[in-house]
mmCIF file of C-alpha atoms in Angstrom:
data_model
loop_
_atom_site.group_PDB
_atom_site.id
_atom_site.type_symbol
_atom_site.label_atom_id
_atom_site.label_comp_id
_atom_site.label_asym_id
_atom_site.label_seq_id
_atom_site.Cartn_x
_atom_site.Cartn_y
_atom_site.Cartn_z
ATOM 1 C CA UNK A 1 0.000 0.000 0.000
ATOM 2 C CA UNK A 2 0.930 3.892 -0.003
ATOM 3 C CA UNK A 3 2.028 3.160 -4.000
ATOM 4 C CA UNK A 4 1.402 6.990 -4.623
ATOM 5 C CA UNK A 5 3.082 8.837 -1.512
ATOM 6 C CA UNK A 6 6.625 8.938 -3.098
ATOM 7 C CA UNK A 7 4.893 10.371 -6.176
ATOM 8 C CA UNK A 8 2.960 12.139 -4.772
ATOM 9 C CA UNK A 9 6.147 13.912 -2.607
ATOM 10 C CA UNK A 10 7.792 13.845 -6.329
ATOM 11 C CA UNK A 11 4.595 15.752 -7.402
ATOM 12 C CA UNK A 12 4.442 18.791 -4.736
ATOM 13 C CA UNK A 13 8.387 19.156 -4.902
ATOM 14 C CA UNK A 14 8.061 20.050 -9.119
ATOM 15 C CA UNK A 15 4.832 22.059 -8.668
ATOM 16 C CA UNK A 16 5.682 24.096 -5.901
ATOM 17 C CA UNK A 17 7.597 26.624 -7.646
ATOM 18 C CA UNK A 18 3.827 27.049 -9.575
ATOM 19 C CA UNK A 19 1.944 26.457 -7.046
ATOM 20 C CA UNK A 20 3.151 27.247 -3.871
ATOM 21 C CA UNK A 21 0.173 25.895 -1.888
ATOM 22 C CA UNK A 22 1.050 22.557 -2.485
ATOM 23 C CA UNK A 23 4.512 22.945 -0.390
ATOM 24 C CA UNK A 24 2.783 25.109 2.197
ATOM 25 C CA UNK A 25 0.227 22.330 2.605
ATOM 26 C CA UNK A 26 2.429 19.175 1.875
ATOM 27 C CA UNK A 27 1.357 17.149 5.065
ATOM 28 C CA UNK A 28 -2.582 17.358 4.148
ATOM 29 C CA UNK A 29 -2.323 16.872 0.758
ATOM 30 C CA UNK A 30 -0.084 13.351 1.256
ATOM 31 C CA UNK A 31 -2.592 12.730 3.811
ATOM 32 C CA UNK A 32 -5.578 13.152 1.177
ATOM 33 C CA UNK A 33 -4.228 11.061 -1.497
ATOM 34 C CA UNK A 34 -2.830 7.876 1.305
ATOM 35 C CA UNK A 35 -6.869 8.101 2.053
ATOM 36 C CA UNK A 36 -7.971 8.134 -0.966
ATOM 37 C CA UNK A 37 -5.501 5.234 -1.793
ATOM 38 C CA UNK A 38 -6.748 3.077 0.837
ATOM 39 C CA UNK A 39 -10.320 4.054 0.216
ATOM 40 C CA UNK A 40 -9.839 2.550 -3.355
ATOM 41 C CA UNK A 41 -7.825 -0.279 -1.623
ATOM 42 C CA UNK A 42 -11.087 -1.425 0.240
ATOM 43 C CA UNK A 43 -13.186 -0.873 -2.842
ATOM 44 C CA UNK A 44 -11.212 -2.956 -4.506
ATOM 45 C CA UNK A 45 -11.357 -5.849 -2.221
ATOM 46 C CA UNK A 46 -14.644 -5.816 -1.018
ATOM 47 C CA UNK A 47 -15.601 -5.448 -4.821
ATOM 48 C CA UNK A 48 -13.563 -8.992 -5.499
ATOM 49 C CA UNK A 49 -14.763 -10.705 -2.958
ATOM 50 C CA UNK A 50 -18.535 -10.076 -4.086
ATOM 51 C CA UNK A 51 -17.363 -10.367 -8.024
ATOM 52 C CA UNK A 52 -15.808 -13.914 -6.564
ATOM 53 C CA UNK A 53 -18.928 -14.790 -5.071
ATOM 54 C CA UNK A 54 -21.156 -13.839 -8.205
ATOM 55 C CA UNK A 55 -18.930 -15.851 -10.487
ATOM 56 C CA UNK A 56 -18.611 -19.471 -7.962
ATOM 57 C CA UNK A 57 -22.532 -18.802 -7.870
ATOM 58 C CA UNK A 58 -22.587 -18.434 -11.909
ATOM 59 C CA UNK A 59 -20.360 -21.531 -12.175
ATOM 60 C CA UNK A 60 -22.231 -23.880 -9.766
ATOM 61 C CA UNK A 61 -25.593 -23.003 -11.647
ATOM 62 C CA UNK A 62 -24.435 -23.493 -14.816
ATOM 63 C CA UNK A 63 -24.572 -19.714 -15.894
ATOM 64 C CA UNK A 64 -22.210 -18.372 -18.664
ATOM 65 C CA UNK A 65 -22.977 -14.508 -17.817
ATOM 66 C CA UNK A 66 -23.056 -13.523 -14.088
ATOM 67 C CA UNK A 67 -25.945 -11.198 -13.979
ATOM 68 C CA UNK A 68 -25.699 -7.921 -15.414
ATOM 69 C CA UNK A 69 -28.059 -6.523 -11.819
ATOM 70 C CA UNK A 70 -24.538 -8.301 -9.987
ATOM 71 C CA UNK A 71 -21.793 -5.854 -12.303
ATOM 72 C CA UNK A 72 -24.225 -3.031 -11.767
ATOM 73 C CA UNK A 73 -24.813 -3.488 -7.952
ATOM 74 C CA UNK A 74 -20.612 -3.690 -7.758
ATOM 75 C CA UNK A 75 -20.230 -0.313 -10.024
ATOM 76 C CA UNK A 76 -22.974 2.001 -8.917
ATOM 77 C CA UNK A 77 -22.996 0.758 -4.963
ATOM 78 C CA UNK A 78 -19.287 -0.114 -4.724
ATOM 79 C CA UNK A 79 -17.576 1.762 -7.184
ATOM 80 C CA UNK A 80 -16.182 -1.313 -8.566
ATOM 81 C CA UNK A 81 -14.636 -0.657 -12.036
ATOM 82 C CA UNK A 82 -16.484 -2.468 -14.679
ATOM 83 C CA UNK A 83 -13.395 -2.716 -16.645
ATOM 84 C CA UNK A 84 -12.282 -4.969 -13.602
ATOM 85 C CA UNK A 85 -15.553 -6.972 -13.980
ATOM 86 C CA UNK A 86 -15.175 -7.822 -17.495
ATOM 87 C CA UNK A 87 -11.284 -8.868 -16.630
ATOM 88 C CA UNK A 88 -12.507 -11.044 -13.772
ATOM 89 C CA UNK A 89 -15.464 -12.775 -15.695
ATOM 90 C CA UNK A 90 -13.454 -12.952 -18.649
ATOM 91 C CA UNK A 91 -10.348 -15.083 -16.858
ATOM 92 C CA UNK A 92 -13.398 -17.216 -15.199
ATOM 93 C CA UNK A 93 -14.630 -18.247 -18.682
ATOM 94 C CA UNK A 94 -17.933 -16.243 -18.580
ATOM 95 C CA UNK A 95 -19.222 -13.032 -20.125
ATOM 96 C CA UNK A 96 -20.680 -10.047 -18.771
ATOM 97 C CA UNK A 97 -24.284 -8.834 -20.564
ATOM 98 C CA UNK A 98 -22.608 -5.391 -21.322
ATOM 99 C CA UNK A 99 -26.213 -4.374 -23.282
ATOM 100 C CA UNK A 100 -28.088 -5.264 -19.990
ATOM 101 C CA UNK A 101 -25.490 -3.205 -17.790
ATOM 102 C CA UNK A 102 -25.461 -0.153 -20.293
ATOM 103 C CA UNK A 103 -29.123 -0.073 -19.773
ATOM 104 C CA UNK A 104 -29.021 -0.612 -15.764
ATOM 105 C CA UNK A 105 -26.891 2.316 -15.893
ATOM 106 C CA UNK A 106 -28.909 4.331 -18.058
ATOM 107 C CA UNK A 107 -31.800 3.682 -16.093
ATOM 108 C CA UNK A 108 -29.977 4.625 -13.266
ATOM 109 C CA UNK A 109 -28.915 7.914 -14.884
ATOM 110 C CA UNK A 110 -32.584 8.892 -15.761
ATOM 111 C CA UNK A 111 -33.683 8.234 -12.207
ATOM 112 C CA UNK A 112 -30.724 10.139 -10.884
ATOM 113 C CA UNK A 113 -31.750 13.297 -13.273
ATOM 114 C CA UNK A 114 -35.279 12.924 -12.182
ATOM 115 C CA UNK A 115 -34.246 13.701 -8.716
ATOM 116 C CA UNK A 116 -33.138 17.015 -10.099
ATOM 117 C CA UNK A 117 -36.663 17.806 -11.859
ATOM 118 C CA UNK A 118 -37.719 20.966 -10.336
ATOM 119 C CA UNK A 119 -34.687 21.488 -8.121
ATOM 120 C CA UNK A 120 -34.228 25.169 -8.668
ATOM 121 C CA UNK A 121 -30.506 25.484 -10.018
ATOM 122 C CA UNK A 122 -29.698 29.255 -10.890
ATOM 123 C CA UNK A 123 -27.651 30.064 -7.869
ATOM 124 C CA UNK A 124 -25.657 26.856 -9.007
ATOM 125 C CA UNK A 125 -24.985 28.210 -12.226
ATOM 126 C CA UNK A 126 -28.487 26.719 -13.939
ATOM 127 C CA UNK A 127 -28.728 23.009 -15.331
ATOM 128 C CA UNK A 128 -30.992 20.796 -14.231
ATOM 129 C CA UNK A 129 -34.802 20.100 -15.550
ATOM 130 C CA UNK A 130 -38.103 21.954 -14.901
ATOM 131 C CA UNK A 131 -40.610 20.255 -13.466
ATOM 132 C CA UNK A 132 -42.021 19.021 -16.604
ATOM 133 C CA UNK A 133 -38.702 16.981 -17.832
ATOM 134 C CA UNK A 134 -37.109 19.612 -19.732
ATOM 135 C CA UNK A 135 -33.636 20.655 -19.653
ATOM 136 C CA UNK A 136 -32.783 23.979 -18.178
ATOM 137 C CA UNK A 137 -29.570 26.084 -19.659
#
């Protein structure tokens, strides 16, 4: 673990002739990016173990595809790349329904946008949709 902290170090001793903040700061921002290293770390793994579990479940019922609901739940809950997914399936001799996932995730996307439907955006900057589904500049 802690790949990135000698880059990182590498990173704030270049750019902090630019950006001087980065020196000035140097403990919190090496402490930001170890968290977010092991926060990815633990996606990771607890991502695996589930993906593991999907595929022995896929293999003892005969299944060529784990289910496309199992690669969504790890991406959009976990954060689990679905690059990773693919790899993982892939190595275990099955497929992934990339269709089925593409349109989970679009699904997904319309209900997440729907959420926004009336939200009133303007001190954000506008975006959004008015309350009858329309996009808002």
């Amino acid at each position: 673990m802690a790949a990135l902290r000698g880059v990182t170090s590498a990173v704030i001793d270049t750019l902090t002739g630019a950006w001087p903040e980065l020196g000035a700061h140097r403990s919190l921002v090496e402490q930001v990016v170890i968290a977010e290293e092991e926060g990815f770390d633990r996606t990771l793994r607890q991502g695996s173990r589930l993906l593991e579990a999907a595929i022995g479940r896929a293999g003892v019922t005969g299944w060529t595809r784990p289910a496309a609901e199992t690669a969504f739940e790890l991406y959009v809950t976990y954060g689990f790349p679905i690059d990773l997914t693919l790899d993982a399936a892939g190595s275990a001799g099955l497929t992934v329904d990339e269709e089925r996932f593409a349109s989970l995730l679009e699904e997904q996307q319309h209900r997440a946008a729907d959420g926004w439907i009336g939200l009133d955006l303007g001190r954000y900057g506008g975006g959004g949709r008015s309350a009858a589904g329309e996009p808002q500049p």
